[in-house]
Short mmCIF file of C-alpha atoms in Angstrom, two decimals:
data_model
loop_
_atom_site.label_atom_id
_atom_site.label_comp_id
_atom_site.label_asym_id
_atom_site.label_seq_id
_atom_site.Cartn_x
_atom_site.Cartn_y
_atom_site.Cartn_z
CA MET A 15 0.00 0.00 0.00
CA LYS A 16 1.42 3.36 -1.05
CA SER A 17 0.31 6.65 0.44
CA SER A 18 1.60 10.17 -0.06
CA ARG A 19 -0.53 11.51 2.81
CA MET A 20 -1.85 10.00 6.04
CA ILE A 21 -4.05 12.03 8.38
CA SER A 22 -5.21 10.67 11.74
CA ALA A 23 -8.58 11.78 13.05
CA VAL A 24 -11.33 11.01 15.51
CA ASP A 25 -14.80 11.47 14.05
CA SER A 26 -17.72 12.67 16.16
CA HIS A 27 -21.13 14.24 15.80
CA THR A 28 -22.64 17.04 17.84
CA GLU A 29 -26.43 16.83 17.98
CA GLY A 30 -26.36 15.39 14.44
CA MET A 31 -23.58 17.47 12.88
CA PRO A 32 -20.20 15.81 12.16
CA THR A 33 -16.83 17.00 13.39
CA ARG A 34 -13.71 15.27 12.11
CA VAL A 35 -11.10 16.10 14.74
CA VAL A 36 -7.63 15.88 13.17
CA THR A 37 -5.13 14.59 15.73
CA GLY A 38 -2.08 13.85 13.59
CA GLY A 39 -0.38 14.12 10.21
CA VAL A 40 -0.59 17.89 9.76
CA GLY A 41 2.31 19.34 11.74
CA VAL A 42 2.44 22.84 13.18
CA ILE A 43 0.77 25.43 10.95
CA PRO A 44 2.85 28.65 10.71
CA GLY A 45 1.50 31.72 12.51
CA ALA A 46 2.01 33.66 15.74
CA THR A 47 -1.73 33.56 16.57
CA MET A 48 -4.43 31.04 15.78
CA ASN A 49 -6.04 33.46 13.33
CA GLU A 50 -2.69 33.86 11.57
CA LYS A 51 -2.57 30.07 11.36
CA ARG A 52 -6.09 30.09 9.88
CA LEU A 53 -5.12 32.67 7.26
CA HIS A 54 -1.92 30.78 6.41
CA PHE A 55 -3.89 27.55 6.09
CA MET A 56 -6.39 29.23 3.75
CA GLU A 57 -3.62 30.51 1.47
CA HIS A 58 -1.19 27.61 1.49
CA LEU A 59 -2.83 24.44 2.86
CA ASP A 60 -6.39 24.49 1.60
CA ASP A 61 -5.81 21.27 -0.32
CA LEU A 62 -5.82 19.51 3.07
CA ARG A 63 -9.27 20.90 3.88
CA LEU A 64 -10.57 19.76 0.50
CA PHE A 65 -8.94 16.34 0.97
CA LEU A 66 -10.72 15.79 4.32
CA MET A 67 -14.05 17.53 3.72
CA ASN A 68 -14.94 16.71 0.11
CA GLU A 69 -16.19 13.43 -1.23
CA PRO A 70 -15.11 10.63 -1.19
CA ARG A 71 -13.67 11.05 2.33
CA GLY A 72 -16.23 13.63 3.39
CA HIS A 73 -19.56 14.84 2.07
CA ALA A 74 -21.52 17.98 1.19
CA ALA A 75 -22.15 18.90 4.85
CA MET A 76 -18.79 17.86 6.33
CA SER A 77 -17.09 19.76 9.12
CA GLY A 78 -13.85 19.33 11.02
CA ALA A 79 -11.23 20.76 13.35
CA ILE A 80 -7.44 20.53 13.26
CA LEU A 81 -5.74 20.36 16.65
CA GLN A 82 -2.68 22.58 17.05
CA PRO A 83 -0.37 23.64 19.86
CA SER A 84 -1.80 26.72 21.50
CA THR A 85 -0.23 30.08 20.70
CA ARG A 86 -1.33 31.32 24.14
CA ALA A 87 0.18 30.38 27.49
CA ASP A 88 -3.27 30.20 29.08
CA CYS A 89 -4.74 27.55 26.74
CA ASP A 90 -4.52 23.77 26.52
CA TRP A 91 -4.95 23.34 22.75
CA GLY A 92 -5.32 25.40 19.62
CA VAL A 93 -7.93 24.70 16.95
CA VAL A 94 -8.28 25.55 13.26
CA TYR A 95 -11.83 24.89 12.05
CA ILE A 96 -12.48 23.52 8.58
CA GLU A 97 -15.62 22.66 6.65
CA VAL A 98 -16.84 22.43 3.07
CA SER A 99 -17.37 26.20 3.00
CA GLY A 100 -13.84 27.12 4.13
CA CYS A 101 -11.99 27.88 7.37
CA LEU A 102 -14.11 29.36 10.16
CA PRO A 103 -12.90 31.69 12.92
CA MET A 104 -15.03 29.72 15.38
CA CYS A 105 -17.41 26.75 15.31
CA GLY A 106 -19.67 25.98 18.25
CA HIS A 107 -20.73 22.45 17.39
CA GLY A 108 -17.13 21.76 16.36
CA THR A 109 -15.83 22.96 19.73
CA ILE A 110 -18.27 20.70 21.56
CA GLY A 111 -16.99 17.86 19.37
CA VAL A 112 -13.34 18.78 20.01
CA ALA A 113 -13.85 18.92 23.79
CA THR A 114 -15.65 15.57 23.76
CA VAL A 115 -12.86 13.95 21.72
CA LEU A 116 -10.13 15.40 23.97
CA VAL A 117 -11.80 13.88 27.03
CA GLU A 118 -12.74 10.55 25.43
CA THR A 119 -9.21 9.99 24.07
CA GLY A 120 -7.39 11.22 27.19
CA MET A 121 -5.67 14.05 25.34
CA VAL A 122 -6.38 16.28 28.34
CA GLU A 123 -6.27 15.44 32.03
CA VAL A 124 -9.78 14.23 32.80
CA VAL A 125 -11.34 15.49 36.04
CA GLU A 126 -14.76 14.49 37.31
CA PRO A 127 -17.38 15.83 37.54
CA VAL A 128 -16.21 18.70 35.28
CA THR A 129 -13.14 18.90 33.05
CA THR A 130 -12.29 22.44 31.98
CA ILE A 131 -10.49 22.89 28.65
CA ARG A 132 -9.21 26.24 27.43
CA LEU A 133 -9.08 26.48 23.64
CA ASP A 134 -7.14 28.95 21.50
CA THR A 135 -9.37 29.61 18.46
CA PRO A 136 -8.99 32.09 15.57
CA ALA A 137 -11.82 34.12 17.11
CA GLY A 138 -10.26 34.17 20.59
CA LEU A 139 -10.35 32.25 23.86
CA VAL A 140 -13.15 29.70 24.20
CA ILE A 141 -13.61 27.74 27.43
CA ALA A 142 -15.20 24.28 27.30
CA ARG A 143 -16.54 22.72 30.50
CA VAL A 144 -17.19 19.03 30.03
CA ASP A 145 -19.54 17.13 32.35
CA VAL A 146 -17.81 13.78 32.93
CA SER A 147 -19.05 10.60 34.62
CA ASP A 148 -17.16 7.30 34.67
CA GLY A 149 -14.68 8.80 32.21
CA HIS A 150 -17.41 9.59 29.67
CA ALA A 151 -18.04 13.06 28.26
CA ASP A 152 -21.77 13.54 28.88
CA ARG A 153 -22.31 17.18 27.93
CA VAL A 154 -20.22 20.21 27.02
CA THR A 155 -20.88 23.85 27.85
CA ILE A 156 -18.75 26.33 25.94
CA GLU A 157 -18.15 29.93 26.93
CA ASN A 158 -17.94 31.62 23.56
CA VAL A 159 -16.27 34.77 22.26
CA PRO A 160 -18.04 38.15 22.63
CA SER A 161 -21.10 38.34 20.38
CA TYR A 162 -22.79 41.46 19.08
CA VAL A 163 -25.35 42.86 16.64
CA ASP A 164 -23.94 44.40 13.48
CA ARG A 165 -27.29 45.68 12.20
CA LEU A 166 -30.87 45.38 13.42
CA ASP A 167 -34.00 45.46 11.23
CA ALA A 168 -32.15 46.20 8.01
CA THR A 169 -33.38 45.42 4.50
CA ILE A 170 -31.63 44.07 1.42
CA GLU A 171 -32.72 43.87 -2.21
CA VAL A 172 -32.48 40.24 -3.29
CA PRO A 173 -33.00 39.11 -6.90
CA GLY A 174 -36.08 36.91 -7.10
CA LEU A 175 -37.15 37.74 -3.54
CA GLY A 176 -37.49 41.53 -3.55
CA THR A 177 -36.91 43.53 -0.38
CA VAL A 178 -35.97 41.17 2.46
CA PRO A 179 -35.93 42.34 6.10
CA TYR A 180 -33.05 40.92 8.13
CA SER A 181 -30.80 41.47 11.10
CA LEU A 182 -27.12 40.56 11.18
CA ALA A 183 -25.13 39.50 14.25
CA PHE A 184 -21.75 38.01 15.09
CA GLY A 185 -21.42 34.96 17.33
CA GLY A 186 -18.07 33.62 16.09
CA ASN A 187 -19.19 34.00 12.45
CA PHE A 188 -21.63 36.47 10.90
CA TYR A 189 -25.28 35.41 10.67
CA ALA A 190 -28.19 37.00 8.83
CA MET A 191 -31.42 36.37 10.73
CA VAL A 192 -34.47 36.21 8.44
CA ASP A 193 -38.05 35.30 9.36
CA LEU A 194 -39.31 32.53 7.10
CA ASP A 195 -42.63 34.35 6.84
CA ASP A 196 -40.83 37.31 5.23
CA VAL A 197 -39.73 35.15 2.30
CA GLY A 198 -43.01 33.25 2.07
CA LEU A 199 -41.61 29.84 2.99
CA PRO A 200 -42.73 27.28 5.60
CA PHE A 201 -40.57 25.60 8.24
CA ASP A 202 -40.76 22.33 6.36
CA ARG A 203 -37.93 20.03 5.29
CA ASP A 204 -39.94 19.14 2.19
CA ARG A 205 -39.20 22.73 1.08
CA GLN A 206 -35.53 22.62 2.00
CA GLN A 207 -34.28 23.33 -1.54
CA ASP A 208 -36.45 26.45 -1.77
CA ILE A 209 -35.19 27.60 1.65
CA LEU A 210 -31.58 26.89 0.67
CA ASP A 211 -31.92 28.76 -2.63
CA ALA A 212 -33.35 31.77 -0.79
CA GLY A 213 -30.50 31.64 1.72
CA LEU A 214 -27.82 31.61 -0.97
CA ARG A 215 -29.45 34.55 -2.73
CA ILE A 216 -29.60 36.53 0.53
CA MET A 217 -25.94 35.76 1.33
CA ALA A 218 -24.87 36.86 -2.14
CA ALA A 219 -26.88 40.09 -1.87
CA ILE A 220 -25.43 40.98 1.53
CA ASN A 221 -21.87 40.21 0.44
CA GLU A 222 -22.27 42.27 -2.74
CA GLN A 223 -24.18 45.25 -1.29
CA ALA A 224 -23.33 45.48 2.42
CA PRO A 225 -20.66 42.98 3.54
CA PRO A 226 -19.95 42.89 7.27
CA VAL A 227 -16.43 43.38 8.61
CA HIS A 228 -15.32 42.31 12.07
CA PRO A 229 -13.38 45.17 13.70
CA GLU A 230 -10.82 42.89 15.40
CA ILE A 231 -10.55 39.59 13.45
CA ALA A 232 -8.58 39.93 10.22
CA GLY A 233 -10.09 38.28 7.16
CA LEU A 234 -13.64 38.07 8.54
CA ASP A 235 -15.53 40.12 5.96
CA HIS A 236 -18.47 38.07 4.70
CA CYS A 237 -21.75 36.40 5.62
CA HIS A 238 -21.96 32.68 4.80
CA HIS A 239 -24.90 31.80 7.07
CA VAL A 240 -28.60 32.66 6.95
CA GLU A 241 -30.61 31.65 10.01
CA PHE A 242 -34.21 31.30 8.86
CA ILE A 243 -36.42 31.76 11.92
CA ALA A 244 -39.55 29.61 12.16
CA PRO A 245 -42.93 31.13 13.05
CA GLY A 246 -43.69 31.16 16.77
CA SER A 247 -40.04 31.47 17.82
CA ASP A 248 -39.26 33.68 20.80
CA ALA A 249 -36.63 34.31 23.47
CA VAL A 250 -37.48 31.04 25.24
CA LEU A 251 -37.53 28.59 22.31
CA SER A 252 -36.46 29.38 18.76
CA ARG A 253 -36.57 27.00 15.81
CA HIS A 254 -34.61 27.61 12.64
CA ALA A 255 -33.19 26.30 9.38
CA MET A 256 -29.52 27.29 9.01
CA ALA A 257 -28.58 27.70 5.35
CA ILE A 258 -24.81 27.71 4.78
CA PHE A 259 -22.60 28.53 1.80
CA PRO A 260 -22.01 26.91 -0.70
CA GLY A 261 -25.31 25.04 -0.29
CA TRP A 262 -26.17 22.93 2.77
CA PHE A 263 -27.94 23.02 6.13
CA ASP A 264 -26.46 22.74 9.60
CA ARG A 265 -27.72 19.57 11.22
CA SER A 266 -26.93 20.83 14.70
CA PRO A 267 -28.58 23.88 16.29
CA CYS A 268 -25.33 25.78 15.45
CA GLY A 269 -23.37 27.07 18.42
CA THR A 270 -22.09 30.33 16.91
CA GLY A 271 -25.52 30.84 15.31
CA THR A 272 -27.14 30.37 18.71
CA SER A 273 -24.73 32.99 20.09
CA ALA A 274 -25.64 35.42 17.30
CA ARG A 275 -29.36 34.81 17.84
CA MET A 276 -29.04 35.47 21.57
CA ALA A 277 -27.11 38.69 20.86
CA GLU A 278 -29.95 39.80 18.58
CA LEU A 279 -32.63 39.00 21.16
CA TRP A 280 -30.59 40.79 23.85
CA ALA A 281 -30.25 43.87 21.64
CA ARG A 282 -34.04 43.88 21.27
CA GLY A 283 -34.46 43.76 25.06
CA GLU A 284 -36.12 40.33 24.84
CA LEU A 285 -33.41 38.11 26.36
CA PRO A 286 -31.85 39.21 29.66
CA LEU A 287 -28.69 37.82 31.21
CA ASP A 288 -28.85 34.50 33.06
CA GLN A 289 -31.95 33.18 31.31
CA ASP A 290 -31.95 29.88 29.41
CA PHE A 291 -32.63 30.01 25.70
CA VAL A 292 -33.32 26.87 23.67
CA ASN A 293 -32.36 26.83 19.99
CA GLU A 294 -33.73 23.99 17.84
CA SER A 295 -32.25 22.84 14.54
CA PHE A 296 -33.94 21.81 11.29
CA ILE A 297 -33.71 18.15 12.43
CA GLY A 298 -35.09 18.85 15.90
CA SER A 299 -31.87 18.68 17.96
CA ARG A 300 -31.35 21.37 20.60
CA PHE A 301 -28.71 23.54 22.26
CA THR A 302 -29.36 25.47 25.47
CA GLY A 303 -27.83 28.94 25.49
CA ARG A 304 -27.41 31.60 28.15
CA LEU A 305 -25.93 35.08 28.25
CA ILE A 306 -23.67 35.48 31.27
CA ALA A 307 -22.14 38.96 30.94
CA GLU A 308 -22.11 42.20 29.01
CA THR A 309 -18.97 43.51 27.32
CA THR A 310 -17.91 45.48 24.24
CA VAL A 311 -16.26 44.72 20.89
CA ALA A 312 -14.40 47.76 19.52
CA GLY A 313 -16.85 50.00 21.37
CA ARG A 314 -19.98 48.07 20.32
CA PRO A 315 -22.26 46.64 23.01
CA ALA A 316 -21.75 42.89 23.20
CA VAL A 317 -22.50 39.86 25.35
CA ILE A 318 -20.70 36.70 26.47
CA PRO A 319 -22.76 33.61 25.55
CA THR A 320 -22.61 30.02 26.73
CA ILE A 321 -23.95 27.08 24.73
CA SER A 322 -24.58 23.60 26.07
CA GLY A 323 -24.90 20.45 23.95
CA ARG A 324 -23.79 16.86 23.49
CA ALA A 325 -21.39 15.05 21.16
CA TRP A 326 -20.51 11.42 20.56
CA VAL A 327 -17.43 9.75 19.09
CA THR A 328 -18.37 7.85 15.93
CA GLY A 329 -15.05 6.54 14.65
CA ILE A 330 -11.26 6.62 14.59
CA GLY A 331 -9.41 6.50 11.32
CA SER A 332 -6.43 7.29 9.14
CA TYR A 333 -7.21 9.04 5.85
CA LEU A 334 -4.85 8.12 3.04
CA LEU A 335 -3.94 9.50 -0.37
CA ASP A 336 -2.74 7.00 -2.93
CA PRO A 337 -0.31 8.76 -5.33
CA ALA A 338 -2.39 7.42 -8.23
CA ASP A 339 -5.69 8.74 -6.88
CA PRO A 340 -7.22 11.00 -9.59
CA PHE A 341 -9.01 13.05 -6.90
CA PRO A 342 -6.28 14.23 -4.50
CA THR A 343 -8.50 17.03 -3.18
CA GLY A 344 -11.74 15.10 -3.57
CA PHE A 345 -14.69 16.54 -5.42
CA GLN A 346 -18.06 18.22 -4.88
CA PHE A 347 -21.13 16.74 -6.51
#
């Protein structure tokens, strides 16, 4: 057996959404900070993302995380997040998967009943607190990066849809929040292609007409997520369909999307600190969120969110590249 590449990984899923946690075969990515590592990876190592995320080793909704030495003295591990859409500054479901894998494989010192893991991410410090019993990771609560509203009750002209009301918030990535009623679509998986098409059109319109720019994270200047809010959602329980570039839905309730949604509800005066908020995905899985503090991001009012959810290890493998393989970076279909 010949192989020009061998990547070791532990696969998991977080409330239905996969995370392929890369544990070996990559080496140390250049960069003084984790965001510099992300930007270097995007420019020089993106073939590795394509190799792991695309078919035949991945699929159209694949997600992953590459473990790295931390660039900060106060963190246990660093993480670079990868998925079919690119390299994310932060991924909530992915972080829950990473923390679960670190505990289940013994890559951190496991303490019961709670193991605390400090993660160096491209978006900043994220703290994962893992509930552990009999050595098993039962649930993970992450304390996310500061989240804030970029714009509230804006409108955008979208070809084929007309004037679409939306709000846009940051929770680790930028999210456009759109009521399904405002685009005339039901919260129904039978209409998922129509919802996805609308989401891609809205993303394209925002990125062409009014792209967001994070004031502190270099290279974060686009919106690749549209959180379609189902009728009847409120600050206690919200249901949504998360459309993601280049054309898929989040299976999990989306940790950074939950953070953005809570920041929006807080900005509206509907969600106070220290109140549970349940966010439900398109497949019915749930995260529980909570805002624990107020802060600022470059002078903007912001909040510190926590998100709680579960992940499970689904496999351990080595991913190989035969030198004769005609698809060294996989393919999208």
